[in-house]
Amino acid sequence: MGGAVSAGEDNDDLIDNLKEAQYIRTERVEQAFRAIDRGDYYLEGYRDNAYKDLAWKHGNIHLSAPCIYSEVMEALKLQPGLSFLNLGSGTGYLSTMVGLILGPFGINHGIELHSDVVEYAEEKLERFIRNSDSFDKFEFCEPAFVVGNCLQIASDSHQYDRIYCGAGVQKDHENYMKILLKVGGILVMPIEDQLTQIMRTGQNTWESKNILAVSFAPLVQPSKNDNGTPDSVGLPPCAVRNLQDLARIYIRRTLRNFINDEMQAKGIPQRAPPKRKRKRVKQRINTYVFVGNQLIPQPLDSEEDEKMEEDSKEEEEKEHNEAMKREEPPQNLLREKIMKLPLPESLKAYLTYFRDK
């Protein structure tokens, strides 16, 4: 599934294409997509395919097409502080983007059938926290993953504000999915070849809307134990943050707000990612000549074409020079502020989440 938009050269180019095709429609979703490089969730040797609007699968590792994820993110209508459950959480790519919107007081849980994929997701999450500058630009709700079949969730599990299922749901499992949702919540799942948004409007009432025609592999049916019944799977607990963690959140928030105020006072704009200019395609004028008794079209370069080609070369050279200037890594102002605080090194390390950069 995919191929709805043109392939990009990098993550920003892919997001530009998704915006142009109206798959990404809100600033909040755009920021989350730009902050997480899709290529980071591919295995080495496959990254060249990361910015195509195509699904990718290698063994148990799977990523849906970017157009699917963007429609899902928009349909979930995410807000800070909500609880989210990802059924078939896979590589953690979607859960990590969701975490940037939920913020530190949300809940971000995922359940994945394959233990090797959960290990892969946890490795990618750790790498994002330790190495990505985006981590310091957002308040993050860290995902927690468990191994298990999402059709075996324990009956006493808590309900969620937002739920996404990343595999095809059979009609007889529809009500099972709905029960996991809080009143006022939104469930997005593929059912009967349609990506569907379901809103729970009351204890026993729902509203459904088809979003997009899709083709997903169906949910794997649960295996049974020796007693002939499937084992239940417990979801991660909804833990309350401790005082130490709360202090770190509010110190980082205060410093981030101070940096923003300081930049505004100096008249320094918050720079948006540069938009990539589309290359102009040179067109040829056709003239027609008689060869024998046949009228044959002949391409003819006009002076205007030659001028446009020269302008295009100059423009590309200018863009290349500007890109070279932009290659310097951006300053991580939050980290700089923390490292200048008159605090013990161990406390500075805690405030930076023990990041190396």
PDB file of C-alpha atoms in Angstrom, residues 82-323:
ATOM      1  CA  LEU A  82      -4.068  11.877  26.242  1.00  0.00           C
ATOM      2  CA  SER A  83      -3.560   8.120  26.544  1.00  0.00           C
ATOM      3  CA  PHE A  84      -2.654   6.152  23.403  1.00  0.00           C
ATOM      4  CA  LEU A  85      -2.564   2.422  22.643  1.00  0.00           C
ATOM      5  CA  ASN A  86      -0.810   1.136  19.508  1.00  0.00           C
ATOM      6  CA  LEU A  87      -2.006  -2.375  18.605  1.00  0.00           C
ATOM      7  CA  GLY A  88       0.810  -3.891  16.538  1.00  0.00           C
ATOM      8  CA  SER A  89       3.351  -1.222  17.476  1.00  0.00           C
ATOM      9  CA  GLY A  90       6.110  -2.614  15.224  1.00  0.00           C
ATOM     10  CA  THR A  91       9.282  -0.528  14.973  1.00  0.00           C
ATOM     11  CA  GLY A  92       7.929   2.189  17.279  1.00  0.00           C
ATOM     12  CA  TYR A  93       8.094   4.832  14.524  1.00  0.00           C
ATOM     13  CA  LEU A  94       4.441   5.848  14.893  1.00  0.00           C
ATOM     14  CA  SER A  95       4.505   5.607  18.704  1.00  0.00           C
ATOM     15  CA  THR A  96       7.537   7.899  18.867  1.00  0.00           C
ATOM     16  CA  MET A  97       5.845  10.535  16.695  1.00  0.00           C
ATOM     17  CA  VAL A  98       2.711  10.263  18.845  1.00  0.00           C
ATOM     18  CA  GLY A  99       4.859  10.742  21.971  1.00  0.00           C
ATOM     19  CA  LEU A 100       6.046  14.142  20.707  1.00  0.00           C
ATOM     20  CA  ILE A 101       2.424  15.348  20.689  1.00  0.00           C
ATOM     21  CA  LEU A 102       1.214  13.688  23.919  1.00  0.00           C
ATOM     22  CA  GLY A 103       3.929  15.328  26.008  1.00  0.00           C
ATOM     23  CA  PRO A 104       5.215  14.201  29.417  1.00  0.00           C
ATOM     24  CA  PHE A 105       1.796  13.759  31.031  1.00  0.00           C
ATOM     25  CA  GLY A 106       0.332  11.465  28.398  1.00  0.00           C
ATOM     26  CA  ILE A 107       0.327   7.664  28.277  1.00  0.00           C
ATOM     27  CA  ASN A 108       1.932   5.909  25.302  1.00  0.00           C
ATOM     28  CA  HIS A 109       1.624   2.105  25.173  1.00  0.00           C
ATOM     29  CA  GLY A 110       2.239  -0.431  22.440  1.00  0.00           C
ATOM     30  CA  ILE A 111       1.699  -4.165  22.079  1.00  0.00           C
ATOM     31  CA  GLU A 112       3.587  -6.161  19.442  1.00  0.00           C
ATOM     32  CA  LEU A 113       3.351  -9.851  18.566  1.00  0.00           C
ATOM     33  CA  HIS A 114       7.055 -10.473  17.863  1.00  0.00           C
ATOM     34  CA  SER A 115       9.666 -10.156  20.625  1.00  0.00           C
ATOM     35  CA  ASP A 116      12.477  -9.401  18.132  1.00  0.00           C
ATOM     36  CA  VAL A 117      10.487  -6.430  16.810  1.00  0.00           C
ATOM     37  CA  VAL A 118       9.949  -5.100  20.360  1.00  0.00           C
ATOM     38  CA  GLU A 119      13.727  -5.301  20.885  1.00  0.00           C
ATOM     39  CA  TYR A 120      14.245  -3.434  17.611  1.00  0.00           C
ATOM     40  CA  ALA A 121      11.718  -0.750  18.659  1.00  0.00           C
ATOM     41  CA  GLU A 122      13.358  -0.289  22.066  1.00  0.00           C
ATOM     42  CA  GLU A 123      16.782   0.039  20.419  1.00  0.00           C
ATOM     43  CA  LYS A 124      15.450   2.717  18.021  1.00  0.00           C
ATOM     44  CA  LEU A 125      13.750   4.545  20.906  1.00  0.00           C
ATOM     45  CA  GLU A 126      16.955   4.573  22.962  1.00  0.00           C
ATOM     46  CA  ARG A 127      18.891   5.898  19.972  1.00  0.00           C
ATOM     47  CA  PHE A 128      16.326   8.679  19.459  1.00  0.00           C
ATOM     48  CA  ILE A 129      16.482   9.764  23.112  1.00  0.00           C
ATOM     49  CA  ARG A 130      20.280   9.735  23.244  1.00  0.00           C
ATOM     50  CA  ASN A 131      21.160  11.191  19.838  1.00  0.00           C
ATOM     51  CA  SER A 132      18.337  13.191  18.255  1.00  0.00           C
ATOM     52  CA  ASP A 133      18.219  16.982  18.627  1.00  0.00           C
ATOM     53  CA  SER A 134      14.444  16.686  18.242  1.00  0.00           C
ATOM     54  CA  PHE A 135      14.279  15.146  21.711  1.00  0.00           C
ATOM     55  CA  ASP A 136      15.296  18.472  23.262  1.00  0.00           C
ATOM     56  CA  LYS A 137      12.857  20.484  21.125  1.00  0.00           C
ATOM     57  CA  PHE A 138       9.762  18.647  22.406  1.00  0.00           C
ATOM     58  CA  GLU A 139       8.320  17.429  25.682  1.00  0.00           C
ATOM     59  CA  PHE A 140       8.173  13.689  25.116  1.00  0.00           C
ATOM     60  CA  CYS A 141       5.910  10.860  26.236  1.00  0.00           C
ATOM     61  CA  GLU A 142       8.176   7.826  26.050  1.00  0.00           C
ATOM     62  CA  PRO A 143       6.461   4.728  24.603  1.00  0.00           C
ATOM     63  CA  ALA A 144       6.356   1.499  26.617  1.00  0.00           C
ATOM     64  CA  PHE A 145       6.085  -1.752  24.633  1.00  0.00           C
ATOM     65  CA  VAL A 146       4.985  -5.266  25.619  1.00  0.00           C
ATOM     66  CA  VAL A 147       5.130  -8.552  23.702  1.00  0.00           C
ATOM     67  CA  GLY A 148       1.822 -10.231  23.020  1.00  0.00           C
ATOM     68  CA  ASN A 149      -1.179 -10.708  20.778  1.00  0.00           C
ATOM     69  CA  CYS A 150      -3.488  -7.680  20.854  1.00  0.00           C
ATOM     70  CA  LEU A 151      -6.503 -10.018  20.749  1.00  0.00           C
ATOM     71  CA  GLN A 152      -5.463 -11.416  24.147  1.00  0.00           C
ATOM     72  CA  ILE A 153      -5.448  -8.222  26.223  1.00  0.00           C
ATOM     73  CA  ALA A 154      -6.559  -8.889  29.795  1.00  0.00           C
ATOM     74  CA  SER A 155     -10.222  -8.072  30.417  1.00  0.00           C
ATOM     75  CA  ASP A 156      -9.407  -5.819  33.370  1.00  0.00           C
ATOM     76  CA  SER A 157      -7.078  -3.555  31.325  1.00  0.00           C
ATOM     77  CA  HIS A 158      -7.644   0.187  31.398  1.00  0.00           C
ATOM     78  CA  GLN A 159      -9.246   2.052  28.496  1.00  0.00           C
ATOM     79  CA  TYR A 160      -7.538   4.623  26.249  1.00  0.00           C
ATOM     80  CA  ASP A 161      -8.358   7.994  24.680  1.00  0.00           C
ATOM     81  CA  ARG A 162      -6.797   7.067  21.331  1.00  0.00           C
ATOM     82  CA  ILE A 163      -6.167   3.653  19.760  1.00  0.00           C
ATOM     83  CA  TYR A 164      -4.622   2.567  16.468  1.00  0.00           C
ATOM     84  CA  CYS A 165      -4.522  -0.971  15.117  1.00  0.00           C
ATOM     85  CA  GLY A 166      -1.908  -1.627  12.436  1.00  0.00           C
ATOM     86  CA  ALA A 167      -3.383  -4.861  11.039  1.00  0.00           C
ATOM     87  CA  GLY A 168      -6.643  -5.767   9.322  1.00  0.00           C
ATOM     88  CA  VAL A 169      -9.443  -6.271  11.843  1.00  0.00           C
ATOM     89  CA  GLN A 170     -12.035  -8.938  11.115  1.00  0.00           C
ATOM     90  CA  LYS A 171     -15.644  -7.862  11.601  1.00  0.00           C
ATOM     91  CA  ASP A 172     -16.138 -10.215  14.557  1.00  0.00           C
ATOM     92  CA  HIS A 173     -13.316  -8.449  16.448  1.00  0.00           C
ATOM     93  CA  GLU A 174     -14.708  -4.946  15.943  1.00  0.00           C
ATOM     94  CA  ASN A 175     -16.569  -4.805  19.283  1.00  0.00           C
ATOM     95  CA  TYR A 176     -13.514  -6.149  21.116  1.00  0.00           C
ATOM     96  CA  MET A 177     -11.537  -3.154  19.834  1.00  0.00           C
ATOM     97  CA  LYS A 178     -14.288  -0.677  20.689  1.00  0.00           C
ATOM     98  CA  ILE A 179     -14.439  -1.789  24.336  1.00  0.00           C
ATOM     99  CA  LEU A 180     -10.789  -0.712  24.806  1.00  0.00           C
ATOM    100  CA  LEU A 181     -11.803   2.878  24.008  1.00  0.00           C
ATOM    101  CA  LYS A 182     -12.909   5.516  26.521  1.00  0.00           C
ATOM    102  CA  VAL A 183     -16.121   7.446  25.956  1.00  0.00           C
ATOM    103  CA  GLY A 184     -15.145  10.451  23.802  1.00  0.00           C
ATOM    104  CA  GLY A 185     -12.161   8.563  22.425  1.00  0.00           C
ATOM    105  CA  ILE A 186     -11.088   7.787  18.841  1.00  0.00           C
ATOM    106  CA  LEU A 187     -10.141   4.411  17.374  1.00  0.00           C
ATOM    107  CA  VAL A 188      -8.481   4.173  13.938  1.00  0.00           C
ATOM    108  CA  MET A 189      -8.206   0.737  12.332  1.00  0.00           C
ATOM    109  CA  PRO A 190      -8.416  -1.027   8.952  1.00  0.00           C
ATOM    110  CA  ILE A 191     -11.640  -2.987   8.673  1.00  0.00           C
ATOM    111  CA  GLU A 192     -13.131  -4.468   5.500  1.00  0.00           C
ATOM    112  CA  ASP A 193     -10.396  -2.825   3.351  1.00  0.00           C
ATOM    113  CA  GLN A 194     -11.148   0.647   4.700  1.00  0.00           C
ATOM    114  CA  LEU A 195      -9.055   2.667   7.144  1.00  0.00           C
ATOM    115  CA  THR A 196     -11.851   3.670   9.521  1.00  0.00           C
ATOM    116  CA  GLN A 197     -12.160   6.292  12.253  1.00  0.00           C
ATOM    117  CA  ILE A 198     -14.510   5.292  15.089  1.00  0.00           C
ATOM    118  CA  MET A 199     -15.528   7.776  17.784  1.00  0.00           C
ATOM    119  CA  ARG A 200     -17.122   6.508  21.000  1.00  0.00           C
ATOM    120  CA  THR A 201     -19.939   8.982  21.641  1.00  0.00           C
ATOM    121  CA  GLY A 202     -21.518   7.179  24.616  1.00  0.00           C
ATOM    122  CA  GLN A 203     -21.368   4.016  26.689  1.00  0.00           C
ATOM    123  CA  ASN A 204     -22.987   2.030  23.878  1.00  0.00           C
ATOM    124  CA  THR A 205     -22.869   4.418  20.915  1.00  0.00           C
ATOM    125  CA  TRP A 206     -20.243   4.971  18.234  1.00  0.00           C
ATOM    126  CA  GLU A 207     -19.834   7.010  15.052  1.00  0.00           C
ATOM    127  CA  SER A 208     -17.787   5.638  12.150  1.00  0.00           C
ATOM    128  CA  LYS A 209     -16.211   7.270   9.111  1.00  0.00           C
ATOM    129  CA  ASN A 210     -14.201   5.700   6.295  1.00  0.00           C
ATOM    130  CA  ILE A 211     -10.925   7.524   5.652  1.00  0.00           C
ATOM    131  CA  LEU A 212      -9.038   5.648   2.961  1.00  0.00           C
ATOM    132  CA  ALA A 213      -9.187   2.409   0.970  1.00  0.00           C
ATOM    133  CA  VAL A 214      -6.359   0.188   2.237  1.00  0.00           C
ATOM    134  CA  SER A 215      -5.034  -3.355   2.144  1.00  0.00           C
ATOM    135  CA  PHE A 216      -3.587  -4.686   5.420  1.00  0.00           C
ATOM    136  CA  ALA A 217      -2.519  -8.176   6.471  1.00  0.00           C
ATOM    137  CA  PRO A 218      -5.100  -9.529   8.951  1.00  0.00           C
ATOM    138  CA  LEU A 219      -4.557  -9.806  12.686  1.00  0.00           C
ATOM    139  CA  VAL A 220      -2.944 -13.065  13.764  1.00  0.00           C
ATOM    140  CA  GLN A 221      -5.394 -15.237  15.670  1.00  0.00           C
ATOM    141  CA  PRO A 222      -4.298 -16.062  19.233  1.00  0.00           C
ATOM    142  CA  SER A 223      -2.852 -19.472  19.987  1.00  0.00           C
ATOM    143  CA  LYS A 224      -4.338 -21.505  22.834  1.00  0.00           C
ATOM    144  CA  ASN A 225      -2.616 -22.968  25.883  1.00  0.00           C
ATOM    145  CA  ASP A 226      -2.944 -26.535  27.228  1.00  0.00           C
ATOM    146  CA  ASN A 227      -6.325 -25.652  28.740  1.00  0.00           C
ATOM    147  CA  GLY A 228      -7.683 -24.709  25.333  1.00  0.00           C
ATOM    148  CA  THR A 229      -7.910 -20.982  26.109  1.00  0.00           C
ATOM    149  CA  PRO A 230      -5.564 -18.173  25.023  1.00  0.00           C
ATOM    150  CA  ASP A 231      -3.280 -16.619  27.663  1.00  0.00           C
ATOM    151  CA  SER A 232      -4.133 -13.016  28.506  1.00  0.00           C
ATOM    152  CA  VAL A 233      -1.608 -10.222  27.989  1.00  0.00           C
ATOM    153  CA  GLY A 234      -1.120  -7.429  30.521  1.00  0.00           C
ATOM    154  CA  LEU A 235      -0.556  -3.918  29.223  1.00  0.00           C
ATOM    155  CA  PRO A 236       2.054  -1.598  30.794  1.00  0.00           C
ATOM    156  CA  PRO A 237       0.930   0.074  34.038  1.00  0.00           C
ATOM    157  CA  CYS A 238      -0.218   3.711  34.037  1.00  0.00           C
ATOM    158  CA  ALA A 239       2.421   4.856  36.505  1.00  0.00           C
ATOM    159  CA  VAL A 240       2.374   8.255  38.225  1.00  0.00           C
ATOM    160  CA  ARG A 241       5.576  10.249  37.735  1.00  0.00           C
ATOM    161  CA  ASN A 242       7.780  10.656  40.794  1.00  0.00           C
ATOM    162  CA  LEU A 243       8.819  14.043  42.196  1.00  0.00           C
ATOM    163  CA  GLN A 244      12.341  13.784  40.769  1.00  0.00           C
ATOM    164  CA  ASP A 245      11.013  13.213  37.264  1.00  0.00           C
ATOM    165  CA  LEU A 246       8.488  16.050  37.597  1.00  0.00           C
ATOM    166  CA  ALA A 247      11.288  18.416  38.672  1.00  0.00           C
ATOM    167  CA  ARG A 248      13.288  17.517  35.558  1.00  0.00           C
ATOM    168  CA  ILE A 249      10.267  18.124  33.297  1.00  0.00           C
ATOM    169  CA  TYR A 250       9.549  21.555  34.772  1.00  0.00           C
ATOM    170  CA  ILE A 251      13.201  22.670  34.845  1.00  0.00           C
ATOM    171  CA  ARG A 252      13.581  21.758  31.164  1.00  0.00           C
ATOM    172  CA  ARG A 253      10.271  23.464  30.334  1.00  0.00           C
ATOM    173  CA  THR A 254      11.314  26.651  32.162  1.00  0.00           C
ATOM    174  CA  LEU A 255      14.682  26.742  30.376  1.00  0.00           C
ATOM    175  CA  ARG A 256      13.059  26.081  27.002  1.00  0.00           C
ATOM    176  CA  ASN A 257      10.575  28.934  27.551  1.00  0.00           C
ATOM    177  CA  PHE A 258      13.436  31.208  28.635  1.00  0.00           C
ATOM    178  CA  ILE A 259      15.347  30.392  25.431  1.00  0.00           C
ATOM    179  CA  ASN A 260      12.279  31.137  23.288  1.00  0.00           C
ATOM    180  CA  ASP A 261      11.689  34.465  25.064  1.00  0.00           C
ATOM    181  CA  GLU A 262      15.372  35.347  24.681  1.00  0.00           C
ATOM    182  CA  MET A 263      15.289  34.619  20.939  1.00  0.00           C
ATOM    183  CA  GLN A 264      12.126  36.678  20.470  1.00  0.00           C
ATOM    184  CA  ALA A 265      13.651  39.609  22.370  1.00  0.00           C
ATOM    185  CA  LYS A 266      16.665  39.494  20.049  1.00  0.00           C
ATOM    186  CA  GLY A 267      14.405  39.289  17.000  1.00  0.00           C
ATOM    187  CA  ILE A 268      15.701  35.843  16.053  1.00  0.00           C
ATOM    188  CA  PRO A 269      12.907  33.943  14.265  1.00  0.00           C
ATOM    189  CA  GLN A 270      12.186  30.293  14.950  1.00  0.00           C
ATOM    190  CA  ARG A 271      13.484  28.867  11.711  1.00  0.00           C
ATOM    191  CA  ALA A 272      11.273  26.437   9.851  1.00  0.00           C
ATOM    192  CA  PRO A 273      12.913  23.638   7.849  1.00  0.00           C
ATOM    193  CA  PRO A 274      13.927  24.945   4.410  1.00  0.00           C
ATOM    194  CA  LYS A 275      11.536  24.042   1.626  1.00  0.00           C
ATOM    195  CA  ARG A 276      13.104  22.197  -1.256  1.00  0.00           C
ATOM    196  CA  LYS A 277      12.539  23.882  -4.614  1.00  0.00           C
ATOM    197  CA  ARG A 278      11.240  21.732  -7.428  1.00  0.00           C
ATOM    198  CA  LYS A 279      13.540  21.486 -10.436  1.00  0.00           C
ATOM    199  CA  ARG A 280      12.215  23.197 -13.521  1.00  0.00           C
ATOM    200  CA  VAL A 281      11.812  20.807 -16.409  1.00  0.00           C
ATOM    201  CA  LYS A 282      13.047  22.026 -19.719  1.00  0.00           C
ATOM    202  CA  GLN A 283      10.428  21.648 -22.428  1.00  0.00           C
ATOM    203  CA  ARG A 284      11.103  21.478 -26.132  1.00  0.00           C
ATOM    204  CA  ILE A 285       9.073  23.092 -28.886  1.00  0.00           C
ATOM    205  CA  ASN A 286       8.027  20.753 -31.672  1.00  0.00           C
ATOM    206  CA  THR A 287       8.147  21.963 -35.266  1.00  0.00           C
ATOM    207  CA  TYR A 288       6.928  19.874 -38.175  1.00  0.00           C
ATOM    208  CA  VAL A 289       8.727  19.194 -41.454  1.00  0.00           C
ATOM    209  CA  PHE A 290       7.716  17.255 -44.564  1.00  0.00           C
ATOM    210  CA  VAL A 291       9.795  14.182 -45.295  1.00  0.00           C
ATOM    211  CA  GLY A 292       8.509  12.801 -48.543  1.00  0.00           C
ATOM    212  CA  ASN A 293       4.745  12.966 -48.102  1.00  0.00           C
ATOM    213  CA  GLN A 294       4.804  12.587 -44.290  1.00  0.00           C
ATOM    214  CA  LEU A 295       4.651  15.343 -41.674  1.00  0.00           C
ATOM    215  CA  ILE A 296       7.344  14.543 -39.060  1.00  0.00           C
ATOM    216  CA  PRO A 297       7.635  16.370 -35.698  1.00  0.00           C
ATOM    217  CA  GLN A 298      11.131  17.708 -34.980  1.00  0.00           C
ATOM    218  CA  PRO A 299      12.254  19.027 -31.555  1.00  0.00           C
ATOM    219  CA  LEU A 300      13.531  22.586 -31.679  1.00  0.00           C
ATOM    220  CA  ASP A 301      15.377  24.345 -28.855  1.00  0.00           C
ATOM    221  CA  SER A 302      14.211  27.918 -28.506  1.00  0.00           C
ATOM    222  CA  GLU A 303      16.310  30.784 -27.165  1.00  0.00           C
ATOM    223  CA  GLU A 304      13.925  30.840 -24.202  1.00  0.00           C
ATOM    224  CA  ASP A 305      14.721  27.175 -23.470  1.00  0.00           C
ATOM    225  CA  GLU A 306      18.448  27.864 -23.547  1.00  0.00           C
ATOM    226  CA  LYS A 307      18.015  30.821 -21.184  1.00  0.00           C
ATOM    227  CA  MET A 308      15.883  28.726 -18.846  1.00  0.00           C
ATOM    228  CA  GLU A 309      18.547  26.019 -18.809  1.00  0.00           C
ATOM    229  CA  GLU A 310      21.204  28.588 -17.896  1.00  0.00           C
ATOM    230  CA  ASP A 311      18.976  30.038 -15.151  1.00  0.00           C
ATOM    231  CA  SER A 312      18.300  26.543 -13.844  1.00  0.00           C
ATOM    232  CA  LYS A 313      22.031  25.788 -13.625  1.00  0.00           C
ATOM    233  CA  GLU A 314      22.642  29.042 -11.731  1.00  0.00           C
ATOM    234  CA  GLU A 315      19.758  28.284  -9.384  1.00  0.00           C
ATOM    235  CA  GLU A 316      21.032  24.763  -8.679  1.00  0.00           C
ATOM    236  CA  GLU A 317      24.536  26.111  -7.992  1.00  0.00           C
ATOM    237  CA  LYS A 318      23.108  28.698  -5.591  1.00  0.00           C
ATOM    238  CA  GLU A 319      21.038  26.058  -3.784  1.00  0.00           C
ATOM    239  CA  HIS A 320      24.096  23.821  -3.512  1.00  0.00           C
ATOM    240  CA  ASN A 321      26.150  26.616  -1.925  1.00  0.00           C
ATOM    241  CA  GLU A 322      23.346  27.405   0.535  1.00  0.00           C
ATOM    242  CA  ALA A 323      23.032  23.715   1.417  1.00  0.00           C
TER     243      ALA A 323
END
